[in-house]
Coordinates of C-alpha atoms in Angstrom, one line a residue:
M54 CA 0.0 0.0 0.0
M55 CA 1.2 3.5 -0.8
T56 CA -0.1 6.6 1.0
T57 CA 0.3 10.2 0.1
T58 CA 0.1 13.5 1.7
T59 CA -0.2 16.7 -0.3
M60 CA 0.2 20.2 1.1
T61 CA 1.5 23.7 0.2
G62 CA 4.8 24.4 1.8
Q63 CA 8.2 25.8 1.2
V64 CA 10.5 23.4 -0.7
M65 CA 14.3 23.4 -1.0
M66 CA 16.1 21.1 -3.3
V67 CA 19.4 20.2 -1.7
A68 CA 20.7 17.9 -4.5
Q69 CA 20.0 17.4 -8.1
K70 CA 20.2 14.8 -10.8
M71 CA 20.4 16.1 -14.4
M72 CA 18.8 13.4 -16.4
S73 CA 18.6 13.0 -20.2
D74 CA 17.2 9.5 -21.0
I75 CA 19.0 7.4 -18.3
D76 CA 22.2 9.5 -17.8
V77 CA 22.8 10.0 -14.1
G78 CA 24.2 13.4 -13.2
Q79 CA 26.2 14.6 -10.2
M80 CA 24.9 14.4 -6.6
M81 CA 25.6 17.4 -4.4
I82 CA 24.9 18.8 -0.9
S83 CA 24.2 22.5 -0.4
D84 CA 23.6 24.9 2.5
I85 CA 24.1 22.2 5.1
D86 CA 27.1 21.9 7.5
V87 CA 27.8 18.2 8.2
G88 CA 31.2 18.3 9.8
Q89 CA 30.2 16.4 13.0
K90 CA 29.4 12.8 13.8
M91 CA 25.6 12.1 14.0
M92 CA 23.3 9.4 15.2
M93 CA 20.7 9.1 12.5
S94 CA 17.3 7.5 12.6
D95 CA 14.1 7.8 10.5
I96 CA 13.1 10.8 12.7
D97 CA 16.5 12.4 12.2
V98 CA 16.3 12.0 8.4
G99 CA 12.8 13.4 8.4
Q100 CA 13.9 16.5 10.4
M101 CA 16.9 17.1 8.1
V102 CA 14.7 16.8 4.9
G103 CA 12.1 19.0 6.6
Q104 CA 14.6 21.7 7.4
V105 CA 15.8 21.6 3.8
L106 CA 12.3 21.8 2.4
D107 CA 11.6 24.8 4.7
Q108 CA 14.2 26.9 3.0
Y109 CA 12.8 27.0 -0.6
T110 CA 10.0 29.0 -2.3
E111 CA 6.4 27.8 -2.1
C112 CA 5.6 24.7 -4.1
H113 CA 3.0 22.1 -4.1
L114 CA 4.4 19.3 -2.0
V115 CA 3.5 15.6 -2.5
L116 CA 4.8 13.1 0.1
L117 CA 4.5 9.4 -0.9
T118 CA 5.5 6.5 1.3
T119 CA 5.3 2.7 1.0
K120 CA 5.0 2.4 4.7
P121 CA 1.5 2.8 6.3
T122 CA 3.0 4.7 9.2
S123 CA 6.1 6.7 8.2
P124 CA 8.0 8.6 10.9
V125 CA 9.8 10.4 8.2
V126 CA 6.7 11.8 6.6
S127 CA 5.3 12.7 10.0
T128 CA 8.5 14.5 10.9
I129 CA 8.5 16.4 7.7
I130 CA 4.9 17.5 8.0
R131 CA 5.1 18.6 11.7
P132 CA 7.6 21.5 11.3
V133 CA 5.7 23.0 8.3
R134 CA 2.7 23.7 10.5
L135 CA 0.3 23.9 7.5
N136 CA -3.1 22.3 7.1
P137 CA -2.7 19.4 4.7
V138 CA -5.2 19.1 1.8
Q139 CA -5.2 15.3 2.0
Q140 CA -3.4 13.1 4.4
G141 CA -3.1 9.3 4.8
V142 CA -4.8 8.6 1.4
T143 CA -4.2 5.4 -0.5
V144 CA -3.3 6.6 -4.0
S145 CA -3.8 5.3 -7.5
A146 CA -2.2 6.2 -10.8
S147 CA -5.2 8.2 -11.9
S148 CA -5.2 10.4 -8.8
L149 CA -1.5 11.1 -9.2
S150 CA -1.9 11.8 -12.9
H151 CA -4.6 14.4 -12.0
L152 CA -2.2 15.9 -9.5
W153 CA 0.6 16.5 -12.1
K154 CA -1.9 18.3 -14.3
E155 CA -3.3 20.5 -11.6
P156 CA -3.3 24.0 -13.2
S157 CA -3.2 25.9 -9.9
T158 CA 0.3 24.6 -9.0
T159 CA 3.2 26.8 -10.0
C160 CA 5.7 24.1 -9.1
L161 CA 5.6 20.6 -7.7
T162 CA 7.9 18.6 -5.5
L163 CA 7.6 14.9 -4.9
V164 CA 9.1 13.3 -1.7
L165 CA 9.2 9.5 -2.1
H166 CA 9.9 7.4 1.0
L167 CA 10.8 3.8 0.1
N168 CA 11.0 0.9 2.5
T169 CA 13.6 -1.9 2.5
N170 CA 11.7 -4.2 0.2
I171 CA 13.1 -3.8 -3.4
N172 CA 9.9 -5.4 -4.9
T173 CA 7.7 -2.8 -3.2
T174 CA 10.1 -0.1 -4.4
I175 CA 9.8 -1.3 -8.0
L176 CA 6.0 -1.4 -7.7
A177 CA 6.0 2.1 -6.4
L178 CA 8.2 3.3 -9.3
N179 CA 5.9 1.5 -11.8
L180 CA 3.0 3.3 -10.3
L181 CA 4.6 6.7 -10.9
E182 CA 5.3 5.5 -14.5
E183 CA 1.7 4.6 -15.0
A184 CA 0.7 8.0 -13.5
G185 CA 2.6 9.8 -16.2
L186 CA 5.5 11.3 -14.2
P187 CA 7.9 11.0 -17.2
K188 CA 5.7 13.5 -19.1
F189 CA 6.4 16.2 -16.4
P190 CA 10.1 16.6 -16.3
E191 CA 9.9 19.8 -14.2
V192 CA 8.6 17.9 -11.1
V193 CA 11.4 17.9 -8.5
V194 CA 11.9 14.4 -7.0
V195 CA 13.4 13.8 -3.5
I196 CA 13.8 10.1 -2.6
L197 CA 14.5 8.5 0.8
G198 CA 15.8 5.0 0.7
R199 CA 18.7 2.6 1.2
K200 CA 22.1 3.3 -0.3
S201 CA 22.2 -0.1 -2.0
D202 CA 19.1 0.8 -4.0
A203 CA 20.2 4.3 -5.1
Q204 CA 21.5 3.3 -8.6
T205 CA 18.5 1.0 -9.2
V206 CA 16.1 3.8 -8.3
L207 CA 17.8 6.7 -10.1
L208 CA 18.3 4.7 -13.3
H209 CA 14.7 3.5 -13.3
H210 CA 12.7 4.2 -16.5
T211 CA 10.3 6.3 -14.5
F212 CA 12.9 9.1 -14.0
R213 CA 14.2 9.1 -17.6
N214 CA 12.9 12.6 -18.2
T215 CA 13.2 14.0 -14.7
I216 CA 15.4 17.1 -14.6
H217 CA 16.0 17.3 -10.8
A218 CA 16.2 14.2 -8.5
F219 CA 17.8 13.8 -5.1
Y220 CA 18.4 10.6 -3.2
F221 CA 18.8 10.5 0.6
A222 CA 20.5 7.3 1.8
V223 CA 21.5 6.1 5.3
T224 CA 23.7 3.1 5.4
N225 CA 22.9 1.8 8.8
P226 CA 20.4 3.5 11.0
F227 CA 21.4 4.3 14.5
S228 CA 25.1 4.0 13.6
E229 CA 27.6 6.7 13.8
I230 CA 28.6 8.3 10.4
A231 CA 31.1 11.0 9.7
V232 CA 31.2 13.3 6.8
T233 CA 33.5 16.2 6.0
G234 CA 32.3 19.7 6.7
L235 CA 32.3 21.0 3.1
R236 CA 29.9 23.7 2.0
I237 CA 29.0 23.6 -1.8
K238 CA 27.3 26.5 -3.6
T239 CA 23.6 26.0 -4.1
R240 CA 22.5 25.2 -7.6
T241 CA 19.2 26.9 -8.2
N242 CA 16.3 25.3 -10.0
S243 CA 16.8 26.9 -13.4
H244 CA 17.6 25.9 -16.9
D245 CA 21.3 27.0 -16.7
H246 CA 22.4 23.3 -16.9
F247 CA 20.8 23.1 -20.4
K248 CA 23.4 25.5 -21.8
D249 CA 25.5 22.4 -22.5
L250 CA 23.9 19.1 -23.2
G251 CA 27.2 17.3 -23.2
G252 CA 27.0 15.9 -26.7
H253 CA 23.7 14.2 -26.2
R254 CA 22.3 12.6 -29.4
F255 CA 18.7 13.3 -30.3
Q256 CA 16.7 10.9 -32.5
V257 CA 14.9 12.9 -35.2
V258 CA 12.2 11.9 -37.7
T259 CA 11.3 14.2 -40.6
V260 CA 9.0 14.5 -43.7
R261 CA 10.0 16.5 -46.7
Y262 CA 8.3 19.8 -46.7
F263 CA 10.3 22.6 -48.4
P264 CA 11.5 25.1 -47.4
Y265 CA 11.2 23.9 -43.8
S266 CA 12.5 20.4 -44.2
D267 CA 14.5 19.1 -47.2
F268 CA 17.2 16.4 -47.2
I269 CA 19.3 14.0 -49.3
R270 CA 18.9 10.2 -48.9
H271 CA 21.9 8.0 -48.2
E272 CA 19.7 4.9 -49.1
E273 CA 16.5 4.6 -51.1
E274 CA 14.9 2.3 -48.6
P275 CA 11.8 3.7 -46.7
G276 CA 12.7 5.1 -43.3
A277 CA 16.5 5.2 -44.0
D278 CA 18.8 7.9 -42.5
V279 CA 18.9 11.2 -44.3
Q280 CA 20.9 14.4 -44.1
F281 CA 19.3 17.9 -43.9
T282 CA 20.2 20.2 -46.8
N283 CA 19.1 23.7 -47.9
S284 CA 16.2 24.0 -45.5
I285 CA 15.2 25.8 -42.3
D286 CA 15.8 22.6 -40.3
D287 CA 19.3 22.4 -41.6
E288 CA 19.9 25.9 -40.3
L289 CA 18.1 25.3 -37.0
F290 CA 19.9 22.1 -36.1
T291 CA 23.3 23.5 -37.0
L292 CA 22.7 26.7 -35.0
L293 CA 21.2 25.0 -31.9
S294 CA 23.7 22.1 -31.8
T295 CA 26.5 24.7 -31.8
K296 CA 24.9 26.6 -29.0
L297 CA 23.8 23.7 -26.8
N298 CA 26.4 21.1 -27.7
F299 CA 24.3 18.2 -28.9
T300 CA 24.2 15.9 -32.0
W301 CA 21.3 14.4 -33.9
K302 CA 20.5 11.4 -36.1
V303 CA 17.6 11.9 -38.5
H304 CA 15.6 9.5 -40.6
E305 CA 12.8 10.0 -43.0
Q306 CA 9.3 8.9 -41.9
E307 CA 8.8 5.5 -43.5
N308 CA 5.5 6.4 -45.1
G309 CA 6.2 10.1 -45.5
A310 CA 3.2 10.8 -43.2
F311 CA 2.7 13.1 -40.3
G312 CA 0.0 10.8 -38.9
V313 CA -3.6 10.8 -37.9
G314 CA -5.2 9.6 -34.7
T315 CA -7.7 6.8 -34.2
E316 CA -9.1 6.4 -30.7
G317 CA -6.0 8.1 -29.3
V318 CA -3.5 6.0 -31.2
F319 CA -1.5 7.8 -33.9
S320 CA 0.2 6.7 -37.0
G321 CA 3.2 8.2 -38.9
M322 CA 5.4 10.7 -37.3
M323 CA 3.0 11.3 -34.4
G324 CA 3.0 7.6 -33.7
E325 CA 6.8 7.5 -33.3
L326 CA 6.7 10.5 -30.9
Q327 CA 3.8 8.9 -29.0
R328 CA 5.7 5.7 -28.6
E329 CA 8.9 7.7 -27.6
E330 CA 10.8 6.1 -30.4
V331 CA 12.2 9.5 -31.4
D332 CA 12.8 12.8 -29.5
I333 CA 11.9 15.3 -32.3
G334 CA 9.7 15.3 -35.3
T335 CA 9.8 18.0 -38.0
P336 CA 8.0 19.9 -39.3
P337 CA 4.4 19.1 -38.1
T338 CA 1.7 21.4 -36.9
I339 CA -0.2 21.2 -33.7
T340 CA -3.8 20.1 -33.4
A341 CA -6.1 19.4 -30.4
G342 CA -5.5 15.7 -30.8
R343 CA -1.8 15.9 -31.1
A344 CA -1.5 18.3 -28.1
K345 CA -2.5 15.4 -25.9
I346 CA 0.4 13.1 -26.9
I347 CA 3.3 15.5 -27.8
D348 CA 4.8 18.8 -26.9
F349 CA 5.2 21.5 -29.6
A350 CA 7.7 24.2 -30.3
R351 CA 6.6 26.8 -32.9
A352 CA 9.5 27.3 -35.2
Y353 CA 8.1 28.6 -38.6
P354 CA 5.3 30.9 -39.7
S355 CA 2.0 29.5 -40.9
V356 CA 1.6 29.0 -44.7
P357 CA -1.9 29.4 -46.4
L358 CA -3.3 27.1 -49.0
V359 CA -3.9 29.0 -52.3
L360 CA -5.7 28.2 -55.5
T361 CA -3.7 28.2 -58.7
S362 CA -5.6 28.8 -62.0
L363 CA -4.8 30.2 -65.4
E364 CA -3.7 33.8 -65.6
P365 CA -6.8 36.0 -66.3
T366 CA -7.4 36.3 -70.0
L367 CA -8.4 39.3 -72.1
L368 CA -12.1 39.9 -72.4
P369 CA -13.7 39.4 -75.8
Q370 CA -12.7 42.2 -78.1
H371 CA -15.9 42.3 -80.1
L372 CA -17.5 43.9 -77.0
A373 CA -14.8 46.6 -76.6
L374 CA -17.1 49.3 -77.9
V375 CA -19.7 48.8 -75.2
R376 CA -17.3 48.0 -72.3
P377 CA -16.5 51.6 -71.4
F378 CA -19.9 51.9 -69.8
K379 CA -21.7 49.5 -67.5
D380 CA -24.9 47.9 -68.5
E381 CA -27.0 50.3 -66.3
V382 CA -25.4 53.3 -68.0
W383 CA -26.3 52.1 -71.5
G384 CA -29.8 51.4 -70.3
S385 CA -30.0 54.8 -68.8
L386 CA -28.8 56.4 -72.0
L387 CA -31.5 54.6 -74.0
V388 CA -34.2 55.6 -71.6
A389 CA -33.0 59.2 -71.5
A390 CA -33.0 59.5 -75.4
V391 CA -36.5 58.1 -75.6
V392 CA -37.8 60.3 -72.8
W393 CA -36.3 63.4 -74.3
A394 CA -37.7 62.7 -77.7
V395 CA -41.2 62.1 -76.3
L396 CA -41.0 65.2 -74.2
A397 CA -39.9 67.4 -77.1
W398 CA -42.5 65.8 -79.4
V399 CA -45.3 66.5 -76.9
I400 CA -44.3 70.2 -76.6
Q401 CA -44.2 70.5 -80.3
Q402 CA -47.6 68.9 -80.8
V403 CA -49.2 71.2 -78.2
W404 CA -47.7 74.3 -79.8
A405 CA -48.6 73.2 -83.4
R406 CA -52.3 72.7 -82.4
L407 CA -52.4 76.1 -80.8
T408 CA -50.8 77.9 -83.8
D409 CA -51.8 75.6 -86.6
E410 CA -48.2 75.1 -87.4
R411 CA -46.6 72.0 -88.9
E412 CA -46.5 68.9 -86.7
F413 CA -43.4 66.7 -86.7
K414 CA -43.3 63.0 -86.3
L415 CA -42.0 61.3 -83.1
S416 CA -39.3 59.6 -85.3
T417 CA -37.9 62.9 -86.2
F418 CA -37.2 63.8 -82.6
M419 CA -35.8 60.3 -82.0
M420 CA -33.4 60.5 -84.9
Y421 CA -32.3 64.0 -84.0
G422 CA -31.6 63.0 -80.4
W423 CA -29.5 60.0 -81.4
A424 CA -27.7 62.1 -84.0
A425 CA -26.7 64.6 -81.3
L426 CA -25.7 61.8 -79.0
L427 CA -23.4 60.3 -81.7
E428 CA -22.0 63.8 -82.5
Q429 CA -23.5 63.9 -85.9
S430 CA -24.1 67.4 -87.4
T431 CA -27.7 67.6 -88.8
P432 CA -29.8 70.6 -89.9
N433 CA -32.3 71.7 -87.2
P434 CA -35.8 71.0 -88.6
F435 CA -37.6 72.8 -85.8
F436 CA -36.8 76.5 -86.2
R437 CA -38.0 77.5 -89.7
N438 CA -40.4 80.2 -88.3
S439 CA -38.1 82.4 -86.3
Y440 CA -40.9 84.9 -85.5
Q441 CA -42.4 82.3 -83.1
V442 CA -40.3 83.7 -80.3
D443 CA -41.9 81.8 -77.4
F444 CA -41.7 78.5 -79.0
V445 CA -38.1 79.1 -80.0
H446 CA -37.1 79.9 -76.4
V447 CA -38.7 76.7 -75.2
F448 CA -36.9 74.6 -77.7
Q449 CA -33.7 76.3 -77.1
M450 CA -33.8 75.2 -73.5
V451 CA -34.9 71.6 -74.4
V452 CA -32.5 71.1 -77.2
G453 CA -29.6 73.0 -75.5
G454 CA -30.0 70.8 -72.4
W455 CA -29.9 67.7 -74.5
L456 CA -26.8 68.9 -76.5
L457 CA -24.9 69.6 -73.3
F458 CA -25.9 66.2 -71.9
C459 CA -24.6 64.6 -75.1
L460 CA -21.3 66.5 -74.9
I461 CA -20.6 65.2 -71.4
V462 CA -21.6 61.6 -72.2
S463 CA -19.5 61.5 -75.4
T464 CA -16.5 62.9 -73.7
C465 CA -16.6 60.3 -70.9
Y466 CA -17.2 57.6 -73.4
K467 CA -14.2 58.5 -75.6
G468 CA -11.9 58.8 -72.6
S469 CA -13.0 55.4 -71.2
L470 CA -12.8 53.7 -74.6
I471 CA -9.2 54.9 -75.0
S472 CA -8.2 53.6 -71.6
H473 CA -9.9 50.2 -72.2
L474 CA -8.2 49.8 -75.6
S475 CA -4.8 50.8 -74.1
I476 CA -5.0 48.7 -70.9
Q477 CA -7.3 45.8 -71.8
S478 CA -9.6 44.3 -69.2
K479 CA -9.2 40.7 -68.1
T480 CA -11.5 38.0 -66.8
K481 CA -12.0 37.8 -63.0
P482 CA -9.6 35.3 -61.4
I483 CA -10.5 32.5 -59.0
E484 CA -9.8 33.7 -55.5
T485 CA -11.8 31.5 -53.0
M486 CA -13.4 28.1 -52.5
E487 CA -16.8 29.8 -52.4
E488 CA -16.4 30.9 -56.0
L489 CA -15.5 27.4 -57.1
V490 CA -18.4 25.6 -55.3
S491 CA -20.9 28.2 -56.5
M492 CA -20.2 27.4 -60.2
E493 CA -22.5 25.4 -62.3
E494 CA -22.0 21.6 -62.0
G495 CA -19.3 20.4 -64.5
T496 CA -18.1 23.9 -65.6
W497 CA -15.0 23.9 -63.4
N498 CA -12.9 21.2 -61.7
W499 CA -10.2 21.4 -59.0
G500 CA -7.6 19.2 -57.3
M501 CA -5.3 19.1 -54.2
E502 CA -1.5 18.7 -54.5
E503 CA -0.7 15.2 -53.2
A504 CA 2.7 15.8 -51.5
L505 CA 1.2 18.0 -48.8
Y506 CA -2.2 16.4 -48.5
K507 CA -1.6 14.6 -45.2
G508 CA -2.0 14.8 -41.5
A509 CA -3.6 18.0 -40.3
V510 CA -4.7 19.0 -43.9
I511 CA -6.7 15.7 -44.2
E512 CA -8.2 16.4 -40.8
F513 CA -9.2 19.9 -41.8
F514 CA -11.1 18.9 -45.0
T515 CA -12.6 15.7 -43.6
R516 CA -13.8 17.0 -40.3
H517 CA -14.7 20.6 -41.1
S518 CA -18.4 21.6 -40.5
N519 CA -18.5 24.5 -43.0
P520 CA -20.7 23.5 -45.9
V521 CA -18.4 25.3 -48.4
V522 CA -15.4 23.3 -47.2
K523 CA -17.4 20.1 -47.3
K524 CA -18.6 20.6 -50.8
F525 CA -15.1 21.6 -51.9
A526 CA -13.6 18.4 -50.3
E527 CA -16.2 16.2 -52.0
K528 CA -15.3 17.2 -55.5
F529 CA -11.5 17.7 -55.5
K530 CA -9.1 14.9 -56.5
V531 CA -5.6 14.4 -55.1
V532 CA -3.0 14.8 -57.9
S533 CA 0.7 15.5 -58.3
W534 CA 1.8 19.0 -59.0
Q535 CA 2.9 18.0 -62.5
E536 CA -0.5 16.6 -63.4
G537 CA -2.4 19.4 -61.6
L538 CA -0.6 22.3 -63.3
E539 CA -1.0 20.5 -66.7
K540 CA -4.7 20.4 -66.1
V541 CA -4.6 24.1 -65.1
R542 CA -3.0 24.9 -68.4
G543 CA -5.8 23.1 -70.2
G544 CA -8.3 25.6 -68.7
R545 CA -11.3 25.5 -66.3
Y546 CA -9.3 23.8 -63.6
S547 CA -7.7 25.0 -60.3
L548 CA -5.0 23.3 -58.2
M549 CA -4.9 23.9 -54.4
G550 CA -1.5 23.8 -52.6
F551 CA 0.7 25.6 -50.1
E552 CA 1.7 29.0 -51.3
D553 CA 5.5 28.6 -50.7
F554 CA 5.6 25.2 -52.4
L555 CA 3.6 26.4 -55.5
T556 CA 5.7 29.6 -55.6
V557 CA 8.9 27.6 -56.0
I558 CA 7.5 25.2 -58.6
I559 CA 6.0 27.9 -60.8
A560 CA 9.0 30.2 -60.6
S561 CA 11.3 27.3 -61.3
Y562 CA 9.6 25.6 -64.3
F563 CA 6.8 27.9 -65.6
T564 CA 8.3 31.4 -65.6
D565 CA 10.3 33.1 -68.3
D566 CA 13.2 35.4 -68.0
R567 CA 10.9 38.4 -67.8
G568 CA 9.0 37.0 -64.8
R569 CA 5.9 36.1 -66.8
S570 CA 3.9 33.0 -66.0
P571 CA 0.7 31.5 -67.3
F572 CA -0.5 30.8 -63.8
Y573 CA -2.3 32.9 -61.2
K574 CA -2.2 32.3 -57.4
S575 CA -5.1 33.5 -55.4
K576 CA -4.5 36.4 -53.0
K577 CA -7.0 35.1 -50.5
G578 CA -5.5 32.0 -48.9
V579 CA -7.0 29.5 -46.5
T580 CA -5.0 29.1 -43.3
V581 CA -5.1 25.4 -42.4
L582 CA -1.9 25.0 -40.4
N583 CA -1.9 27.6 -37.6
D584 CA 1.7 26.9 -36.6
L585 CA 4.5 24.8 -37.9
G586 CA 7.5 23.7 -35.9
W587 CA 9.0 20.8 -34.0
G588 CA 7.0 18.0 -32.4
L589 CA 8.7 17.0 -29.2
R590 CA 8.1 13.7 -27.3
K591 CA 6.1 14.3 -24.2
G592 CA 8.4 15.0 -21.2
L593 CA 11.5 15.9 -23.2
P594 CA 13.6 17.8 -20.6
V595 CA 14.9 20.4 -23.0
S596 CA 11.5 21.3 -24.5
S597 CA 11.3 24.7 -22.7
R598 CA 14.8 25.6 -23.8
F599 CA 14.0 24.9 -27.5
K600 CA 10.8 27.0 -27.2
K601 CA 12.6 30.0 -25.8
L602 CA 15.3 29.9 -28.5
F603 CA 12.7 29.6 -31.2
E604 CA 10.9 32.7 -29.8
H605 CA 14.1 34.7 -29.9
L606 CA 14.8 33.6 -33.5
D607 CA 11.2 34.5 -34.6
E608 CA 11.3 37.9 -32.9
S609 CA 14.6 38.8 -34.6
G610 CA 13.2 38.0 -38.1
V611 CA 15.9 35.3 -38.7
I612 CA 13.4 32.6 -39.7
N613 CA 11.7 34.7 -42.4
H614 CA 15.2 35.7 -43.7
W615 CA 16.1 32.1 -43.9
I616 CA 12.9 31.2 -45.7
D617 CA 13.4 33.9 -48.4
N618 CA 17.0 32.7 -48.9
K619 CA 16.1 29.0 -49.2
M620 CA 13.3 29.7 -51.6
R621 CA 15.5 31.9 -53.8
H622 CA 18.3 29.3 -53.8
K623 CA 15.9 26.5 -54.7
I624 CA 14.4 28.5 -57.6
N625 CA 17.8 29.3 -59.0
T626 CA 19.0 25.7 -58.7
N627 CA 15.9 24.4 -60.4
R628 CA 16.1 26.9 -63.2
K629 CA 19.7 26.1 -63.9
E630 CA 18.9 22.4 -64.1
Q631 CA 15.9 23.2 -66.4
Q632 CA 18.1 25.3 -68.8
Q633 CA 20.4 22.3 -69.3
Q634 CA 17.5 20.2 -70.6
S635 CA 16.6 20.3 -74.3
T636 CA 12.9 21.2 -73.7
Q637 CA 12.1 23.9 -71.2
Q638 CA 8.6 24.3 -69.9
G639 CA 9.2 28.0 -69.4
S640 CA 9.5 28.3 -73.2
I641 CA 5.8 27.9 -73.6
L642 CA 5.3 31.6 -73.0
K643 CA 5.2 33.7 -76.1
D644 CA 7.5 36.7 -76.4
E645 CA 5.4 39.8 -76.9
E646 CA 6.3 43.4 -77.3
W647 CA 6.1 45.6 -74.2
N648 CA 4.7 48.6 -76.2
L649 CA 1.1 47.9 -77.1
V650 CA 0.0 48.7 -80.7
L651 CA -3.7 48.5 -81.5
G652 CA -4.5 45.9 -84.1
M653 CA -7.5 44.2 -85.6
E654 CA -8.0 42.1 -82.5
H655 CA -8.5 45.3 -80.5
L656 CA -10.8 47.1 -83.0
Q657 CA -12.8 44.2 -84.3
G658 CA -15.9 45.5 -82.4
A659 CA -16.0 48.6 -84.7
F660 CA -16.0 46.4 -87.8
Y661 CA -18.7 44.2 -86.4
L662 CA -20.8 47.3 -85.7
L663 CA -20.3 48.6 -89.2
L664 CA -21.4 45.2 -90.6
F665 CA -24.4 45.2 -88.3
G666 CA -25.4 48.7 -89.4
T667 CA -25.0 47.9 -93.1
I668 CA -27.2 44.8 -92.7
L669 CA -29.8 46.8 -90.8
A670 CA -29.9 49.5 -93.5
I671 CA -30.3 47.0 -96.2
L672 CA -33.2 45.4 -94.4
S673 CA -34.8 48.8 -93.8
L674 CA -34.5 49.6 -97.6
L675 CA -36.1 46.3 -98.5
A676 CA -39.0 46.9 -96.0
E677 CA -39.6 50.4 -97.5
N678 CA -39.6 49.1 -101.1
L679 CA -42.0 46.3 -100.2
A680 CA -44.3 48.8 -98.5
H681 CA -44.5 51.1 -101.5
Y682 CA -44.4 48.4 -104.1
R683 CA -47.4 48.5 -106.5
P684 CA -47.6 45.6 -109.0

C-alpha cells in the first residue's frame, strides 16, 4: 500500500540529478554543515529533509511512502505547520496523474519514502510511471531509501525525463557516520544546466516539406537515415547544436506521413513520438488531438493554402465598344434618349395645335436626339419660323440641355474607350473556394496537391463543418503538382496547394526570364496550419529551452530571412537544371512586345458594328420598297 500527503509548503532542493534519458548526473549537498558525527534514525532523516524543504520557495508538496505509518513523513509535516489538503490517502495512478496536471500549482515537488523491500520499491516506481510522471520533467523528486538501492532507483525508466532528482541514503540507521564539513554552492532550480547538453544525441524523424525540411537520402529504402540540406531545419539544427552542444540522427518517416489519430493512437510521425521512439519530429503542426500526446515548439510561420488557376485572359474584343460603360449606364442612355424625344414631341404637338403650325413625327425627334448623342451634325428642322419667339425659347432650353448632356456623355465615353483599348480588361480570377463551389456543375474542376495532403490537412477537410469546405472536399481529386498544373494549363481547372511550395514550382519551371507565368495564385489563402515547428516527445527535458530559443529567432526575423534565402536558392538551382535540358517548360510563354500597338483584335468591335449597321440599313431599304411596291 502507498499513502500520500499533499500540502502547500516551502521546498528546498538540496541535491540534483540532471537526467537525459538514463544518464545520471552529479549528486551534491548544499547549504548544510555536516562536519560532526551524528546518530541518525528515520526521525533524524525526516527532520533534516524538513529543514531543507523549509528553505525554498512555495511549491505544491507531495509526500509518498510505501509504509502505512512513516515517521519520516510525520516528521517532515510537523515543522511545516500547515493544514494538509489530504493526508493518509491510498493513491492510484489516476489520482497522481490528475495531480501532475493541476493548473493551480506553479511548481511541484515529490518526496518519495521507500522501504527496504526492493519489490515494493519497483511497484512504487511503476505506479509513478503509470501515473505519467515521465511526461512532467519539471517535477522535483526527493527520494529517501537505502544506499544499495540508489542506482536501481535513479536509473529506473520512470525518471528518464526528470530534470532534478535527489536521493537521501542512510547506510545503517542508529550507527555513527562521519562526513567532511564542506559547503558547496547552491545550484538553483533553473535551466542553466541546459546550456551544455554534453554531446547528447537526439533521435529525429522528418517529412520532406520545403522550405522547412529538405534532405538527401543515403539509401533509397523507406525510413532510411537522411541528411538535412538547404532547408530551415538544416539551419536550426546547425545553430542549436553549436549553442547547446548536442548531436542528432535523422531518418525519413517510413510512409512520409505526419500521422492521424484513431481512438487516441496515432500513426506516422505522431505515432513515433507517442511511442517515444524519437525525440523530435519535424515539421508538423499542432492540433487538439496531437497536443495530448506531444509537446510542440513553434519554429516557422504558418503558410496558407492557395488556388492556382490560369492567368486571367483578355475579355472578348468584339465587346470593346460597349465595355467603357456598364450595362446600367447604357440602359439609362437609351431611356434618356426616348424620354427626351417624347417630351420634345409633346411640346411641339401642343404648340402646333395652338398655332396651326406643322406637326413633326416622333421619329424625327428620336433621330435628332440619337444624332446629337453620336456627335452627328444635322440641320435643325424645328426653327424655320423664327418669328415664333416663345416656341423658339422653349426649344432652345430643351435642345440645348440635350446637346450639353450629349457632350458630357460622349467625352466620358471616348476617354473610357481609349483607356480600355490601351489597358485591356481581363477576366475575373478565381480567389476563393466559395467561387468554385458556386459554379454550375461540371463547368469547373479542382484538385489538391498530393505531396502535402496529409496529417492536419486531411483532418481539416474531412472534419470541417462548414458547408463550403465540405462541398469543396467532396469534389477535389488528389494529384501530383505536374498533373495538376498540366490540367490548369488546359483551362477551367484549379489546383490547391501551399503558397510557398507552388511559388517555388511555378518560378522554377513555368516562368520566363521576364518573370511572366501562365498561372495565377489566389491572393486570399486558406489558413489550415496555424503553426509549424518541431514536435517533441512528451516529457523531453529540453522542450522549454528549445521553445525560448525559437521565440528569440522568430522575434529577430531570422526565420523569415532564412525562408526567403532558401526559396531563392531552390528556384535558382531548379532553373539552372531546367536550362540544361533540351525542352524547357518555361519556353511555352510567347514573347510579346512591351509597347502595345492596336490591331484588328482590338478594333474588331468597330467592324462588327459597321457590318451590323449595313445589314440593318439593307433590311430597312427592303422593307420600305416592299411597303411602296405596286404591282
